mmCIF file of C-alpha atoms and ligand atoms in Angstrom:
data_model
loop_
_atom_site.group_PDB
_atom_site.id
_atom_site.type_symbol
_atom_site.label_atom_id
_atom_site.label_comp_id
_atom_site.label_asym_id
_atom_site.label_seq_id
_atom_site.Cartn_x
_atom_site.Cartn_y
_atom_site.Cartn_z
ATOM 1 C CA UNK A 1 0.000 0.000 0.000
ATOM 2 C CA UNK A 2 1.721 3.126 -1.271
ATOM 3 C CA UNK A 3 1.183 5.853 1.328
ATOM 4 C CA UNK A 4 3.262 8.337 -0.646
ATOM 5 C CA UNK A 5 1.141 8.044 -3.801
ATOM 6 C CA UNK A 6 -2.170 8.115 -1.902
ATOM 7 C CA UNK A 7 -0.966 11.069 0.115
ATOM 8 C CA UNK A 8 -0.111 12.998 -3.085
ATOM 9 C CA UNK A 9 -3.588 12.287 -4.448
ATOM 10 C CA UNK A 10 -5.243 13.578 -1.249
ATOM 11 C CA UNK A 11 -3.010 16.666 -1.333
ATOM 12 C CA UNK A 12 -4.248 17.464 -4.846
ATOM 13 C CA UNK A 13 -7.850 17.173 -3.594
ATOM 14 C CA UNK A 14 -7.076 19.415 -0.600
ATOM 15 C CA UNK A 15 -5.275 21.982 -2.815
ATOM 16 C CA UNK A 16 -8.381 22.235 -5.003
ATOM 17 C CA UNK A 17 -10.602 22.739 -1.954
ATOM 18 C CA UNK A 18 -8.215 25.328 -0.489
ATOM 19 C CA UNK A 19 -8.231 27.244 -3.758
ATOM 20 C CA UNK A 20 -12.056 27.242 -3.884
ATOM 21 C CA UNK A 21 -12.248 28.325 -0.245
ATOM 22 C CA UNK A 22 -9.782 31.200 -0.779
ATOM 23 C CA UNK A 23 -11.732 32.359 -3.817
ATOM 24 C CA UNK A 24 -15.077 32.314 -1.999
ATOM 25 C CA UNK A 25 -14.004 33.688 1.388
ATOM 26 C CA UNK A 26 -10.905 35.770 0.653
ATOM 27 C CA UNK A 27 -9.264 33.974 3.598
ATOM 28 C CA UNK A 28 -6.052 31.930 3.254
ATOM 29 C CA UNK A 29 -5.921 29.083 5.801
ATOM 30 C CA UNK A 30 -2.856 29.387 8.022
ATOM 31 C CA UNK A 31 -1.066 26.878 10.248
ATOM 32 C CA UNK A 32 1.182 28.132 13.056
ATOM 33 C CA UNK A 33 3.772 25.619 14.235
ATOM 34 C CA UNK A 34 5.457 26.006 17.609
ATOM 35 C CA UNK A 35 8.809 24.310 18.126
ATOM 36 C CA UNK A 36 10.624 24.504 21.470
ATOM 37 C CA UNK A 37 14.296 23.479 21.637
ATOM 38 C CA UNK A 38 16.469 22.061 18.894
ATOM 39 C CA UNK A 39 15.614 18.378 18.592
ATOM 40 C CA UNK A 40 16.793 17.568 15.019
ATOM 41 C CA UNK A 41 13.961 15.083 14.309
ATOM 42 C CA UNK A 42 11.334 17.669 15.392
ATOM 43 C CA UNK A 43 12.949 20.300 13.138
ATOM 44 C CA UNK A 44 12.725 17.906 10.176
ATOM 45 C CA UNK A 45 9.042 17.185 10.943
ATOM 46 C CA UNK A 46 8.162 20.880 11.190
ATOM 47 C CA UNK A 47 10.061 21.763 7.977
ATOM 48 C CA UNK A 48 8.241 18.958 6.194
ATOM 49 C CA UNK A 49 4.861 20.236 7.415
ATOM 50 C CA UNK A 50 5.690 23.709 6.079
ATOM 51 C CA UNK A 51 6.672 22.250 2.700
ATOM 52 C CA UNK A 52 3.340 20.418 2.436
ATOM 53 C CA UNK A 53 1.475 23.598 3.495
ATOM 54 C CA UNK A 54 3.107 25.396 0.575
ATOM 55 C CA UNK A 55 2.171 22.589 -1.806
ATOM 56 C CA UNK A 56 -1.553 22.790 -0.971
ATOM 57 C CA UNK A 57 -1.784 26.602 -0.758
ATOM 58 C CA UNK A 58 -1.935 26.885 3.052
ATOM 59 C CA UNK A 59 0.087 29.682 4.693
ATOM 60 C CA UNK A 60 2.370 28.728 7.557
ATOM 61 C CA UNK A 61 4.130 30.378 10.452
ATOM 62 C CA UNK A 62 7.045 28.968 12.391
ATOM 63 C CA UNK A 63 7.538 29.978 16.036
ATOM 64 C CA UNK A 64 10.882 28.588 17.153
ATOM 65 C CA UNK A 65 11.655 29.055 20.839
ATOM 66 C CA UNK A 66 14.909 28.250 22.678
ATOM 67 C CA UNK A 67 15.152 25.194 24.938
ATOM 68 C CA UNK A 68 15.349 27.598 27.919
ATOM 69 C CA UNK A 69 11.731 28.773 27.282
ATOM 70 C CA UNK A 70 9.586 28.629 30.424
ATOM 71 C CA UNK A 71 6.099 27.152 30.502
ATOM 72 C CA UNK A 72 4.630 30.632 31.129
ATOM 73 C CA UNK A 73 6.389 32.037 28.056
ATOM 74 C CA UNK A 74 5.061 29.195 25.926
ATOM 75 C CA UNK A 75 1.537 29.642 27.318
ATOM 76 C CA UNK A 76 1.749 33.381 26.521
ATOM 77 C CA UNK A 77 2.618 32.592 22.878
ATOM 78 C CA UNK A 78 -0.282 30.130 22.650
ATOM 79 C CA UNK A 79 -2.658 32.768 24.063
ATOM 80 C CA UNK A 80 -1.482 35.156 21.319
ATOM 81 C CA UNK A 81 -1.969 32.542 18.582
ATOM 82 C CA UNK A 82 -5.406 31.653 19.988
ATOM 83 C CA UNK A 83 -6.613 35.201 19.363
ATOM 84 C CA UNK A 84 -4.662 35.904 16.127
ATOM 85 C CA UNK A 85 -7.247 36.422 13.386
ATOM 86 C CA UNK A 86 -4.910 35.216 10.626
ATOM 87 C CA UNK A 87 -4.049 31.892 12.362
ATOM 88 C CA UNK A 88 -6.507 29.007 11.927
ATOM 89 C CA UNK A 89 -4.537 25.988 13.140
ATOM 90 C CA UNK A 90 -1.977 25.679 15.949
ATOM 91 C CA UNK A 91 0.484 22.828 16.076
ATOM 92 C CA UNK A 92 2.691 22.237 19.116
ATOM 93 C CA UNK A 93 5.535 19.988 17.985
ATOM 94 C CA UNK A 94 6.147 17.198 20.507
ATOM 95 C CA UNK A 95 8.099 16.255 22.516
ATOM 96 C CA UNK A 96 8.413 19.425 24.606
ATOM 97 C CA UNK A 97 11.413 19.912 26.946
ATOM 98 C CA UNK A 98 11.124 18.184 30.366
ATOM 99 C CA UNK A 99 10.544 21.435 32.307
ATOM 100 C CA UNK A 100 7.241 21.973 30.471
ATOM 101 C CA UNK A 101 3.979 20.215 31.357
ATOM 102 C CA UNK A 102 2.859 18.927 27.952
ATOM 103 C CA UNK A 103 -0.774 18.337 28.922
ATOM 104 C CA UNK A 104 -1.135 21.834 30.350
ATOM 105 C CA UNK A 105 0.245 23.298 27.102
ATOM 106 C CA UNK A 106 -1.940 21.169 24.808
ATOM 107 C CA UNK A 107 -5.008 22.018 26.896
ATOM 108 C CA UNK A 108 -4.255 25.731 26.400
ATOM 109 C CA UNK A 109 -4.731 25.567 22.619
ATOM 110 C CA UNK A 110 -8.130 26.927 21.524
ATOM 111 C CA UNK A 111 -10.145 23.764 20.674
ATOM 112 C CA UNK A 112 -11.289 25.472 17.441
ATOM 113 C CA UNK A 113 -7.630 25.751 16.339
ATOM 114 C CA UNK A 114 -6.553 22.347 17.697
ATOM 115 C CA UNK A 115 -5.681 20.742 14.343
ATOM 116 C CA UNK A 116 -3.951 17.785 16.027
ATOM 117 C CA UNK A 117 -7.252 16.958 17.814
ATOM 118 C CA UNK A 118 -5.456 16.514 21.155
ATOM 119 C CA UNK A 119 -7.665 18.858 23.249
ATOM 120 C CA UNK A 120 -10.031 16.974 25.637
ATOM 121 C CA UNK A 121 -13.024 18.755 24.070
ATOM 122 C CA UNK A 122 -12.068 17.419 20.641
ATOM 123 C CA UNK A 123 -11.263 13.936 21.988
ATOM 124 C CA UNK A 124 -14.702 13.915 23.641
ATOM 125 C CA UNK A 125 -16.409 14.900 20.392
ATOM 126 C CA UNK A 126 -14.571 12.118 18.525
ATOM 127 C CA UNK A 127 -15.601 9.566 21.157
ATOM 128 C CA UNK A 128 -19.238 10.645 20.739
ATOM 129 C CA UNK A 129 -19.030 10.178 16.980
ATOM 130 C CA UNK A 130 -19.389 13.899 16.137
ATOM 131 C CA UNK A 131 -15.796 14.971 15.504
ATOM 132 C CA UNK A 132 -14.761 18.581 14.960
ATOM 133 C CA UNK A 133 -11.250 17.520 13.853
ATOM 134 C CA UNK A 134 -9.969 14.020 13.213
ATOM 135 C CA UNK A 135 -6.693 12.795 14.731
ATOM 136 C CA UNK A 136 -4.156 12.968 11.878
ATOM 137 C CA UNK A 137 -2.443 9.560 12.033
ATOM 138 C CA UNK A 138 -5.605 7.459 12.636
ATOM 139 C CA UNK A 139 -7.438 9.451 9.938
ATOM 140 C CA UNK A 140 -4.531 8.762 7.564
ATOM 141 C CA UNK A 141 -4.810 5.033 8.330
ATOM 142 C CA UNK A 142 -8.550 5.119 7.632
ATOM 143 C CA UNK A 143 -7.964 6.954 4.341
ATOM 144 C CA UNK A 144 -5.334 4.494 3.083
ATOM 145 C CA UNK A 145 -7.468 1.479 4.026
ATOM 146 C CA UNK A 146 -10.504 2.818 2.207
ATOM 147 C CA UNK A 147 -8.627 4.112 -0.828
ATOM 148 C CA UNK A 148 -7.035 0.644 -1.197
ATOM 149 C CA UNK A 149 -10.539 -0.852 -1.252
ATOM 150 C CA UNK A 150 -10.389 -2.500 2.179
ATOM 151 C CA UNK A 151 -13.826 -2.626 3.761
ATOM 152 C CA UNK A 152 -13.619 -2.344 7.566
ATOM 153 C CA UNK A 153 -17.288 -2.821 8.458
ATOM 154 C CA UNK A 154 -17.702 -6.022 10.486
ATOM 155 C CA UNK A 155 -13.969 -6.841 10.302
ATOM 156 C CA UNK A 156 -11.800 -7.693 13.291
ATOM 157 C CA UNK A 157 -9.144 -4.982 13.668
ATOM 158 C CA UNK A 158 -6.375 -5.508 16.222
ATOM 159 C CA UNK A 159 -4.556 -2.344 17.257
ATOM 160 C CA UNK A 160 -1.297 -2.836 19.149
ATOM 161 C CA UNK A 161 -0.520 0.296 21.195
ATOM 162 C CA UNK A 162 -2.963 2.406 23.248
ATOM 163 C CA UNK A 163 -1.386 5.873 23.109
ATOM 164 C CA UNK A 164 -3.556 9.011 23.102
ATOM 165 C CA UNK A 165 -2.043 9.978 19.736
ATOM 166 C CA UNK A 166 -2.452 6.754 17.765
ATOM 167 C CA UNK A 167 -3.932 3.619 19.373
ATOM 168 C CA UNK A 168 -6.889 5.016 21.347
ATOM 169 C CA UNK A 169 -8.187 7.464 18.702
ATOM 170 C CA UNK A 170 -7.649 4.773 16.039
ATOM 171 C CA UNK A 171 -9.984 2.503 18.015
ATOM 172 C CA UNK A 172 -12.567 5.314 18.214
ATOM 173 C CA UNK A 173 -12.508 5.953 14.459
ATOM 174 C CA UNK A 174 -12.789 2.292 13.520
ATOM 175 C CA UNK A 175 -15.609 1.539 15.978
ATOM 176 C CA UNK A 176 -17.618 4.612 14.904
ATOM 177 C CA UNK A 177 -20.770 4.174 12.813
ATOM 178 C CA UNK A 178 -19.511 6.425 10.017
ATOM 179 C CA UNK A 179 -16.393 8.144 8.707
ATOM 180 C CA UNK A 180 -15.256 10.809 6.244
ATOM 181 C CA UNK A 181 -15.076 7.948 3.705
ATOM 182 C CA UNK A 182 -18.448 6.432 4.601
ATOM 183 C CA UNK A 183 -19.671 3.613 6.898
ATOM 184 C CA UNK A 184 -17.641 0.927 5.081
ATOM 185 C CA UNK A 185 -14.445 2.542 6.425
ATOM 186 C CA UNK A 186 -15.670 2.255 10.049
ATOM 187 C CA UNK A 187 -17.945 -0.177 11.970
ATOM 188 C CA UNK A 188 -15.095 -2.595 12.743
ATOM 189 C CA UNK A 189 -14.830 -4.843 15.793
ATOM 190 C CA UNK A 190 -11.718 -3.593 17.534
ATOM 191 C CA UNK A 191 -9.339 -5.212 20.004
ATOM 192 C CA UNK A 192 -6.975 -2.672 21.557
ATOM 193 C CA UNK A 193 -3.759 -4.277 22.865
ATOM 194 C CA UNK A 194 -0.906 -2.981 25.012
ATOM 195 C CA UNK A 195 2.068 -4.172 27.034
ATOM 196 C CA UNK A 196 -0.121 -6.033 29.576
ATOM 197 C CA UNK A 197 -2.164 -7.897 26.948
ATOM 198 C CA UNK A 198 -2.027 -11.665 27.338
ATOM 199 C CA UNK A 199 -1.835 -13.977 24.303
ATOM 200 C CA UNK A 200 -0.981 -11.044 22.055
ATOM 201 C CA UNK A 201 0.358 -13.244 19.243
ATOM 202 C CA UNK A 202 -2.867 -15.304 19.146
ATOM 203 C CA UNK A 203 -5.027 -12.139 19.183
ATOM 204 C CA UNK A 204 -3.021 -10.674 16.295
ATOM 205 C CA UNK A 205 -3.325 -13.950 14.384
ATOM 206 C CA UNK A 206 -7.127 -13.698 14.586
ATOM 207 C CA UNK A 207 -7.107 -10.197 13.028
ATOM 208 C CA UNK A 208 -8.362 -9.278 9.581
ATOM 209 C CA UNK A 209 -6.444 -6.022 9.987
ATOM 210 C CA UNK A 210 -3.457 -5.396 12.283
ATOM 211 C CA UNK A 211 -2.462 -1.829 13.116
ATOM 212 C CA UNK A 212 0.942 -1.665 14.801
ATOM 213 C CA UNK A 213 1.733 1.485 16.825
ATOM 214 C CA UNK A 214 4.222 0.282 19.396
ATOM 215 C CA UNK A 215 7.612 1.887 18.774
ATOM 216 C CA UNK A 216 9.565 -1.403 18.769
ATOM 217 C CA UNK A 217 11.348 -2.302 15.516
ATOM 218 C CA UNK A 218 10.141 -5.552 13.925
ATOM 219 C CA UNK A 219 7.737 -6.368 16.795
ATOM 220 C CA UNK A 220 5.015 -7.921 14.599
ATOM 221 C CA UNK A 221 6.497 -11.127 13.185
ATOM 222 C CA UNK A 222 5.181 -13.424 10.433
ATOM 223 C CA UNK A 223 3.852 -16.051 12.908
ATOM 224 C CA UNK A 224 1.481 -13.370 14.349
ATOM 225 C CA UNK A 225 -0.224 -12.686 11.014
ATOM 226 C CA UNK A 226 -3.153 -14.557 9.448
ATOM 227 C CA UNK A 227 -2.590 -15.327 5.749
ATOM 228 C CA UNK A 228 -4.131 -12.547 3.651
ATOM 229 C CA UNK A 229 -4.488 -10.122 6.567
ATOM 230 C CA UNK A 230 -3.975 -6.389 6.106
ATOM 231 C CA UNK A 231 -1.006 -5.008 8.060
ATOM 232 C CA UNK A 232 -0.677 -1.282 8.768
ATOM 233 C CA UNK A 233 2.663 -0.223 10.219
ATOM 234 C CA UNK A 234 2.496 3.099 12.062
ATOM 235 C CA UNK A 235 5.842 2.671 13.853
ATOM 236 C CA UNK A 236 8.841 4.840 13.056
ATOM 237 C CA UNK A 237 12.041 3.517 14.595
ATOM 238 C CA UNK A 238 15.561 4.780 13.984
ATOM 239 C CA UNK A 239 18.034 1.894 13.794
ATOM 240 C CA UNK A 240 21.613 1.502 12.498
ATOM 241 C CA UNK A 241 20.067 0.299 9.229
ATOM 242 C CA UNK A 242 17.942 3.477 8.944
ATOM 243 C CA UNK A 243 14.202 4.024 9.514
ATOM 244 C CA UNK A 244 12.027 0.979 10.034
ATOM 245 C CA UNK A 245 8.567 0.182 11.318
ATOM 246 C CA UNK A 246 7.083 -2.060 14.017
ATOM 247 C CA UNK A 247 6.556 -4.892 11.523
ATOM 248 C CA UNK A 248 9.187 -7.408 10.428
ATOM 249 C CA UNK A 249 8.548 -6.298 6.851
ATOM 250 C CA UNK A 250 10.039 -8.926 4.497
ATOM 251 C CA UNK A 251 8.654 -12.097 6.178
ATOM 252 C CA UNK A 252 5.273 -10.482 6.953
ATOM 253 C CA UNK A 253 5.046 -9.278 3.338
ATOM 254 C CA UNK A 254 5.054 -12.945 2.245
ATOM 255 C CA UNK A 255 1.923 -13.666 4.314
ATOM 256 C CA UNK A 256 -0.074 -10.428 4.384
ATOM 257 C CA UNK A 257 -2.648 -9.535 1.729
ATOM 258 C CA UNK A 258 -1.732 -5.854 1.985
ATOM 259 C CA UNK A 259 0.993 -4.077 3.939
ATOM 260 C CA UNK A 260 2.265 -0.513 4.369
ATOM 261 C CA UNK A 261 6.027 0.130 4.181
ATOM 262 C CA UNK A 262 8.150 2.337 6.452
ATOM 263 C CA UNK A 263 9.108 4.858 5.231
ATOM 264 C CA UNK A 264 6.489 5.734 2.592
ATOM 265 C CA UNK A 265 3.436 4.351 4.391
ATOM 266 C CA UNK A 266 1.500 6.150 7.120
ATOM 267 C CA UNK A 267 4.053 8.958 7.723
ATOM 268 C CA UNK A 268 3.163 11.010 4.600
ATOM 269 C CA UNK A 269 -0.562 10.570 5.297
ATOM 270 C CA UNK A 270 -0.250 11.999 8.810
ATOM 271 C CA UNK A 271 1.100 15.301 7.456
ATOM 272 C CA UNK A 272 -1.523 15.379 4.714
ATOM 273 C CA UNK A 273 -4.385 14.939 7.184
ATOM 274 C CA UNK A 274 -2.971 17.880 9.149
ATOM 275 C CA UNK A 275 -3.591 19.985 6.023
ATOM 276 C CA UNK A 276 -7.135 18.594 5.873
ATOM 277 C CA UNK A 277 -7.696 19.776 9.464
ATOM 278 C CA UNK A 278 -6.163 23.214 8.860
ATOM 279 C CA UNK A 279 -8.572 23.810 5.989
ATOM 280 C CA UNK A 280 -11.437 22.562 8.211
ATOM 281 C CA UNK A 281 -10.337 24.983 10.969
ATOM 282 C CA UNK A 282 -10.276 27.941 8.546
ATOM 283 C CA UNK A 283 -13.787 27.029 7.345
ATOM 284 C CA UNK A 284 -14.994 26.753 10.950
ATOM 285 C CA UNK A 285 -13.635 30.160 11.975
ATOM 286 C CA UNK A 286 -14.917 31.850 8.802
ATOM 287 C CA UNK A 287 -18.459 30.476 9.195
HETATM 288 P P1 NDP B 1 3.732 5.319 22.778
HETATM 289 O O1 NDP B 1 5.100 5.008 23.284
HETATM 290 O O2 NDP B 1 2.986 6.463 23.333
HETATM 291 O O3 NDP B 1 2.811 4.003 22.907
HETATM 292 C C1 NDP B 1 3.311 2.750 22.613
HETATM 293 C C2 NDP B 1 2.243 1.724 22.896
HETATM 294 O O4 NDP B 1 2.785 0.438 22.583
HETATM 295 C C3 NDP B 1 1.816 1.694 24.371
HETATM 296 O O5 NDP B 1 0.432 1.591 24.463
HETATM 297 C C4 NDP B 1 2.511 0.442 24.916
HETATM 298 O O6 NDP B 1 1.771 -0.226 25.919
HETATM 299 C C5 NDP B 1 2.537 -0.436 23.676
HETATM 300 N N1 NDP B 1 3.625 -1.409 23.804
HETATM 301 C C6 NDP B 1 4.915 -1.172 24.070
HETATM 302 N N2 NDP B 1 5.586 -2.350 24.167
HETATM 303 C C7 NDP B 1 4.677 -3.326 23.966
HETATM 304 C C8 NDP B 1 4.738 -4.734 23.967
HETATM 305 N N3 NDP B 1 5.879 -5.374 24.191
HETATM 306 N N4 NDP B 1 3.610 -5.434 23.744
HETATM 307 C C9 NDP B 1 2.439 -4.798 23.507
HETATM 308 N N5 NDP B 1 2.305 -3.451 23.496
HETATM 309 C C10 NDP B 1 3.420 -2.723 23.733
HETATM 310 O O7 NDP B 1 3.921 5.467 21.195
HETATM 311 P P2 NDP B 1 3.037 6.229 20.062
HETATM 312 O O8 NDP B 1 1.679 5.657 19.964
HETATM 313 O O9 NDP B 1 3.205 7.684 20.203
HETATM 314 O O10 NDP B 1 3.876 5.783 18.778
HETATM 315 C C11 NDP B 1 4.001 4.421 18.404
HETATM 316 C C12 NDP B 1 4.920 4.344 17.202
HETATM 317 O O11 NDP B 1 4.310 5.040 16.118
HETATM 318 C C13 NDP B 1 6.283 5.023 17.397
HETATM 319 O O12 NDP B 1 7.259 4.300 16.646
HETATM 320 C C14 NDP B 1 6.101 6.396 16.791
HETATM 321 O O13 NDP B 1 7.318 6.949 16.317
HETATM 322 C C15 NDP B 1 5.181 6.063 15.644
HETATM 323 N N6 NDP B 1 4.340 7.181 15.196
HETATM 324 C C16 NDP B 1 4.230 7.344 13.849
HETATM 325 C C17 NDP B 1 3.434 8.315 13.330
HETATM 326 C C18 NDP B 1 3.319 8.424 11.844
HETATM 327 O O14 NDP B 1 2.948 9.464 11.345
HETATM 328 N N7 NDP B 1 3.588 7.349 11.101
HETATM 329 C C19 NDP B 1 2.707 9.263 14.183
HETATM 330 C C20 NDP B 1 2.804 8.966 15.596
HETATM 331 C C21 NDP B 1 3.614 7.956 16.066
HETATM 332 P P3 NDP B 1 1.503 0.430 27.390
HETATM 333 O O15 NDP B 1 0.466 1.482 27.182
HETATM 334 O O16 NDP B 1 1.032 -0.705 28.186
HETATM 335 O O17 NDP B 1 2.828 0.996 27.835
#
């Protein structure tokens, strides 16, 4: 499953919608990214997000703060961005330095500009099946599954990893009654696994679709996969051999019906769905 190609296709769709929106409203959607410290991986992620913004016609701002920034200084910047008329989406690049309380900072973002869908108000709306914004990585997974013709309704999906960013919201999207792609892309029966799960290998082997979001290179091995199953690899792990996912790719490829690679799988879709949310935020504020 080629995440890069699907992502490009979605970006073309978003660019067309952005152009229509700008023409009708006179407003250019704008994403403000906040980066604290100088973590090289975070800098690469933020640069990449700006490049994709440019590609789809979304304006972007970069607020780079030194590692010595205090929590109060960061909260003051967020308060400014919350009220800035020309900013529609706010992205706080994680991880934040240890002296800053991440939850407190994420909670301070105006829920109407919370394009990562991390704010409790937005998480609550997703859990009730009436989302304002969709979480970017899980939404990207749902898009790739549906655009590859994989019907999720009634299927057994096993998600490994229960983080607030990937695993939990993924379970909410797949158990919902409907989705941005229609009911066939949701309505799954979901098993959400984590480090205390017993008989994990057997649970994975019973899955029609496995979604791995663990952060351990090669964790999902061929003996855990049912022949013909769909395997989605969300993991991004840096090893001596370069970037790799949570799935032992070559052997699992032999067994799976469909599989996403790392890199070139879910990563590009995550950034693309952030653009989708920024356009949605601009529409919301301009209503
Ligand atoms: P977290 O570290 O927040 O969560 C990892 C989850 O995996 C936890 O729920 C943990 O269980 C579970 N886990 C860890 N070890 C095991 C084990 N041995 N058996 C079963 N479950 C286990 O990670 P994230 O969700 O933030 O990220 C997961 C991966 O996805 C990372 O590699 C990250 O880089 C990548 N990622 C990729 C994105 C993309 O765009 N492609 C976006 C976001 C993340 P427990 O809760 O019990 O500790």
